[in-house]
Amino acid sequence: MTARELMEQLIAGADLGRPTVDTCKHGDPEKEVKKVAICMTATPDVLTQAKKWGADMVITHEPTFHDHFENPREDEVTLQKRAFVAELPFTLYRFHDYIHWGVDFDHINEGFLRFAGWKGVFDGRNSFVLDTPTTVYDLAKSVKETLGIRHPRIIGDPGLLVTKINVMLGAGGSGAADKFLGDDNQLMITGEICEWRDGEPIRDASQFGIPKAMLVLGHCACEAPGMEAFASDLAEKYPDLEICYIESGDLFSYVD
């Protein structure tokens, strides 16, 4: 199987209706693959580990060259990384759009919920209903303990009991809270927000007694479980391939 054939199988049956960023970023798409490394972000350390492991192909979720659409950048860091990547012996693909908006469901959100271990019903996209009402604080505590997310942040009342959750991992985008404020979800889980644009309305809602809260987990921190779940599923689907998940690590360091 070639790198291109594997990617074509992964996106088979899906039509986004628009151009995709899920394309080959480096190397030969016709390269035969036997060892595939999966990662959240293709950092220099991750790519070095993939090279040492002997990967034929690396699949990353986030952009490698610091722009979502891989538009050319001429800053020193990007140029140095392009030169570094140019020397790598494997094929590098991005897998962002189709893993979120494929045929059946959002695999990133599903993977997060799978590893979180919460009991409830997932609609396959962005809605999750807990079997048992749970406080926002307890949900935040559980992702810290189960997923190792060190920095869950709560906007609104930590003691709010919730059952209906809007799962909007990664970057919700500017105005992400607008729809949430008008629906019947009590909690929105996301990765990163514009605080004044999306956080303050949630704080205001809480202070007015409106049952709304937000759990902010960090963009890469909350999407990484989805890519790890994808690696596990890929290994099961393609037993003849060697699959390795390489952890990108936390973007941040913390002061205790």
GROMACS .gro file of C-alpha atoms in nm, residues 15-255:
model
  241
   15ASP     CA    1  -1.734   1.486   0.042
   16LEU     CA    2  -1.657   1.807   0.228
   17GLY     CA    3  -1.788   2.021  -0.056
   18ARG     CA    4  -1.482   2.241  -0.042
   19PRO     CA    5  -1.101   2.218  -0.078
   20THR     CA    6  -0.923   2.030   0.198
   21VAL     CA    7  -0.593   2.075   0.381
   22ASP     CA    8  -0.560   1.695   0.407
   23THR     CA    9  -0.286   1.665   0.148
   24CYS     CA   10   0.073   1.545   0.123
   25LYS     CA   11   0.306   1.801   0.280
   26HIS     CA   12   0.639   1.629   0.218
   27GLY     CA   13   0.782   1.326   0.047
   28ASP     CA   14   0.653   1.086  -0.216
   29PRO     CA   15   0.280   1.000  -0.199
   30GLU     CA   16   0.358   0.683  -0.396
   31LYS     CA   17   0.600   0.560  -0.130
   32GLU     CA   18   0.514   0.211  -0.005
   33VAL     CA   19   0.426   0.220   0.362
   34LYS     CA   20   0.470  -0.047   0.627
   35LYS     CA   21   0.532   0.171   0.933
   36VAL     CA   22   0.299   0.466   1.001
   37ALA     CA   23   0.347   0.717   1.284
   38ILE     CA   24   0.051   0.922   1.408
   39CYS     CA   25   0.082   1.250   1.596
   40MET     CA   26  -0.115   1.554   1.699
   41THR     CA   27   0.151   1.806   1.596
   42ALA     CA   28   0.459   1.738   1.385
   43THR     CA   29   0.715   1.911   1.605
   44PRO     CA   30   1.088   1.866   1.538
   45ASP     CA   31   1.108   1.627   1.834
   46VAL     CA   32   0.814   1.420   1.706
   47LEU     CA   33   0.958   1.404   1.354
   48THR     CA   34   1.297   1.302   1.491
   49GLN     CA   35   1.133   1.020   1.690
   50ALA     CA   36   0.945   0.907   1.379
   51LYS     CA   37   1.271   0.898   1.183
   52LYS     CA   38   1.446   0.694   1.454
   53TRP     CA   39   1.152   0.452   1.463
   54GLY     CA   40   1.185   0.403   1.089
   55ALA     CA   41   0.850   0.545   0.982
   56ASP     CA   42   0.759   0.534   0.615
   57MET     CA   43   0.477   0.780   0.671
   58VAL     CA   44   0.371   1.032   0.934
   59ILE     CA   45   0.011   1.150   0.970
   60THR     CA   46  -0.033   1.472   1.167
   61HIS     CA   47  -0.349   1.656   1.267
   62GLU     CA   48  -0.224   2.013   1.297
   63PRO     CA   49  -0.033   2.216   1.036
   64THR     CA   50   0.341   2.157   1.022
   65PHE     CA   51   0.439   2.503   0.901
   66HIS     CA   52   0.235   2.726   1.133
   67ASP     CA   53  -0.047   2.817   0.897
   68HIS     CA   54  -0.375   2.625   0.867
   69PHE     CA   55  -0.374   2.642   0.486
   70GLU     CA   56   0.007   2.606   0.467
   71ASN     CA   57   0.039   2.948   0.306
   72PRO     CA   58   0.407   3.033   0.255
   73ARG     CA   59   0.575   3.200   0.551
   74GLU     CA   60   0.920   3.353   0.538
   75ASP     CA   61   1.001   3.385   0.908
   76GLU     CA   62   1.323   3.228   1.034
   77VAL     CA   63   1.158   2.947   1.231
   78THR     CA   64   0.936   2.832   0.944
   79LEU     CA   65   1.222   2.842   0.695
   80GLN     CA   66   1.440   2.638   0.931
   81LYS     CA   67   1.163   2.384   0.980
   82ARG     CA   68   1.106   2.353   0.604
   83ALA     CA   69   1.475   2.281   0.560
   84PHE     CA   70   1.460   2.025   0.843
   85VAL     CA   71   1.155   1.851   0.696
   86ALA     CA   72   1.308   1.846   0.347
   87GLU     CA   73   1.574   1.604   0.475
   88LEU     CA   74   1.332   1.355   0.629
   89PRO     CA   75   1.303   1.013   0.463
   90PHE     CA   76   0.929   0.960   0.506
   91THR     CA   77   0.606   1.091   0.355
   92LEU     CA   78   0.417   1.347   0.565
   93TYR     CA   79   0.041   1.383   0.536
   94ARG     CA   80  -0.205   1.601   0.723
   95PHE     CA   81  -0.534   1.453   0.842
   96HIS     CA   82  -0.752   1.730   0.980
   97ASP     CA   83  -1.069   1.790   0.782
   98TYR     CA   84  -1.183   1.437   0.715
   99ILE     CA   85  -1.120   1.310   1.067
  100HIS     CA   86  -1.350   1.586   1.193
  101TRP     CA   87  -1.608   1.589   0.916
  102GLY     CA   88  -1.597   1.241   0.768
  103VAL     CA   89  -1.888   1.024   0.663
  104ASP     CA   90  -2.020   0.905   0.996
  105PHE     CA   91  -1.888   1.111   1.287
  106ASP     CA   92  -1.623   1.340   1.429
  107HIS     CA   93  -1.346   1.094   1.521
  108ILE     CA   94  -1.160   1.354   1.730
  109ASN     CA   95  -1.460   1.420   1.953
  110GLU     CA   96  -1.542   1.048   1.970
  111GLY     CA   97  -1.185   0.964   2.070
  112PHE     CA   98  -1.187   1.226   2.344
  113LEU     CA   99  -1.512   1.089   2.487
  114ARG     CA  100  -1.387   0.731   2.456
  115PHE     CA  101  -1.074   0.799   2.661
  116ALA     CA  102  -1.261   1.024   2.904
  117GLY     CA  103  -1.481   0.726   2.988
  118TRP     CA  104  -1.799   0.926   3.042
  119LYS     CA  105  -2.126   0.733   3.025
  120GLY     CA  106  -2.384   0.877   2.791
  121VAL     CA  107  -2.508   0.915   2.435
  122PHE     CA  108  -2.299   1.079   2.162
  123ASP     CA  109  -2.469   1.195   1.842
  124GLY     CA  110  -2.150   1.145   1.642
  125ARG     CA  111  -2.075   1.513   1.597
  126ASN     CA  112  -2.095   1.767   1.877
  127SER     CA  113  -2.371   1.663   2.117
  128PHE     CA  114  -2.317   1.440   2.420
  129VAL     CA  115  -2.581   1.365   2.684
  130LEU     CA  116  -2.460   1.225   3.015
  131ASP     CA  117  -2.649   0.934   3.170
  132THR     CA  118  -2.615   1.099   3.512
  133PRO     CA  119  -2.612   1.473   3.589
  134THR     CA  120  -2.260   1.574   3.690
  135THR     CA  121  -2.105   1.898   3.809
  136VAL     CA  122  -1.875   2.090   3.580
  137TYR     CA  123  -1.606   2.066   3.847
  138ASP     CA  124  -1.624   1.687   3.855
  139LEU     CA  125  -1.603   1.667   3.476
  140ALA     CA  126  -1.299   1.896   3.480
  141LYS     CA  127  -1.141   1.686   3.752
  142SER     CA  128  -1.204   1.366   3.557
  143VAL     CA  129  -1.033   1.490   3.238
  144LYS     CA  130  -0.738   1.602   3.445
  145GLU     CA  131  -0.706   1.260   3.604
  146THR     CA  132  -0.806   1.040   3.309
  147LEU     CA  133  -0.659   1.231   3.016
  148GLY     CA  134  -0.371   1.401   3.195
  149ILE     CA  135  -0.490   1.748   3.095
  150ARG     CA  136  -0.315   1.965   3.351
  151HIS     CA  137  -0.496   2.290   3.294
  152PRO     CA  138  -0.876   2.251   3.271
  153ARG     CA  139  -1.034   2.594   3.320
  154ILE     CA  140  -1.396   2.659   3.408
  155ILE     CA  141  -1.602   2.962   3.310
  156GLY     CA  142  -1.926   2.990   3.506
  157ASP     CA  143  -2.038   2.796   3.811
  158PRO     CA  144  -1.815   2.492   3.881
  159GLY     CA  145  -2.100   2.342   4.080
  160LEU     CA  146  -2.350   2.356   3.794
  161LEU     CA  147  -2.511   2.016   3.732
  162VAL     CA  148  -2.510   1.933   3.362
  163THR     CA  149  -2.631   1.657   3.136
  164LYS     CA  150  -2.629   1.815   2.788
  165ILE     CA  151  -2.286   1.900   2.654
  166ASN     CA  152  -2.171   2.076   2.338
  167VAL     CA  153  -1.838   1.915   2.244
  168MET     CA  154  -1.642   2.169   2.036
  169LEU     CA  155  -1.280   2.061   2.073
  170GLY     CA  156  -0.977   2.241   1.934
  171ALA     CA  157  -1.052   2.599   1.835
  172GLY     CA  158  -1.420   2.682   1.860
  173GLY     CA  159  -1.360   2.991   1.653
  174SER     CA  160  -1.461   3.350   1.722
  175GLY     CA  161  -1.825   3.360   1.820
  176ALA     CA  162  -1.830   2.992   1.915
  177ALA     CA  163  -2.034   3.070   2.224
  178ASP     CA  164  -2.314   3.245   2.033
  179LYS     CA  165  -2.502   2.931   1.928
  180PHE     CA  166  -2.435   2.768   2.265
  181LEU     CA  167  -2.599   3.058   2.445
  182GLY     CA  168  -2.916   3.001   2.244
  183ASP     CA  169  -2.944   2.621   2.266
  184ASP     CA  170  -3.034   2.385   2.550
  185ASN     CA  171  -2.681   2.261   2.623
  186GLN     CA  172  -2.559   2.348   2.970
  187LEU     CA  173  -2.187   2.299   2.912
  188MET     CA  174  -1.956   2.370   2.621
  189ILE     CA  175  -1.620   2.190   2.611
  190THR     CA  176  -1.357   2.346   2.389
  191GLY     CA  177  -0.985   2.387   2.347
  192GLU     CA  178  -0.921   2.757   2.312
  193ILE     CA  179  -1.129   3.072   2.290
  194CYS     CA  180  -1.111   3.449   2.262
  195GLU     CA  181  -1.176   3.528   2.628
  196TRP     CA  182  -1.354   3.861   2.584
  197ARG     CA  183  -1.557   3.737   2.285
  198ASP     CA  184  -1.658   3.390   2.401
  199GLY     CA  185  -1.575   3.368   2.771
  200GLU     CA  186  -1.729   3.684   2.909
  201PRO     CA  187  -2.083   3.608   2.776
  202ILE     CA  188  -2.069   3.275   2.959
  203ARG     CA  189  -1.962   3.446   3.281
  204ASP     CA  190  -2.242   3.700   3.240
  205ALA     CA  191  -2.494   3.422   3.178
  206SER     CA  192  -2.384   3.243   3.494
  207GLN     CA  193  -2.412   3.559   3.702
  208PHE     CA  194  -2.764   3.613   3.568
  209GLY     CA  195  -2.855   3.263   3.684
  210ILE     CA  196  -2.864   3.113   3.333
  211PRO     CA  197  -2.738   2.753   3.349
  212LYS     CA  198  -2.439   2.786   3.117
  213ALA     CA  199  -2.073   2.697   3.174
  214MET     CA  200  -1.764   2.642   2.963
  215LEU     CA  201  -1.472   2.404   3.011
  216VAL     CA  202  -1.154   2.517   2.832
  217LEU     CA  203  -0.891   2.244   2.803
  218GLY     CA  204  -0.627   2.370   2.559
  219HIS     CA  205  -0.640   2.312   2.184
  220CYS     CA  206  -0.388   2.031   2.141
  221ALA     CA  207  -0.448   1.884   2.486
  222CYS     CA  208  -0.813   1.804   2.415
  223GLU     CA  209  -0.768   1.686   2.055
  224ALA     CA  210  -0.467   1.460   2.118
  225PRO     CA  211  -0.682   1.177   2.266
  226GLY     CA  212  -0.872   1.172   1.937
  227MET     CA  213  -0.552   1.120   1.738
  228GLU     CA  214  -0.439   0.851   1.981
  229ALA     CA  215  -0.774   0.677   1.938
  230PHE     CA  216  -0.733   0.709   1.560
  231ALA     CA  217  -0.393   0.536   1.583
  232SER     CA  218  -0.550   0.252   1.780
  233ASP     CA  219  -0.834   0.215   1.528
  234LEU     CA  220  -0.589   0.225   1.238
  235ALA     CA  221  -0.383  -0.056   1.389
  236GLU     CA  222  -0.697  -0.266   1.423
  237LYS     CA  223  -0.815  -0.193   1.069
  238TYR     CA  224  -0.475  -0.252   0.907
  239PRO     CA  225  -0.306  -0.537   1.099
  240ASP     CA  226  -0.033  -0.564   0.835
  241LEU     CA  227   0.086  -0.211   0.912
  242GLU     CA  228   0.299  -0.115   1.210
  243ILE     CA  229   0.132   0.181   1.379
  244CYS     CA  230   0.301   0.407   1.632
  245TYR     CA  231   0.141   0.699   1.817
  246ILE     CA  232   0.395   0.965   1.910
  247GLU     CA  233   0.287   1.208   2.182
  248SER     CA  234   0.357   1.571   2.098
  249GLY     CA  235   0.354   1.676   2.464
  250ASP     CA  236   0.201   1.978   2.628
  251LEU     CA  237   0.259   2.308   2.453
  252PHE     CA  238   0.283   2.490   2.786
  253SER     CA  239   0.504   2.475   3.091
  254TYR     CA  240   0.350   2.566   3.426
  255VAL     CA  241   0.445   2.747   3.742
   0.00000   0.00000   0.00000
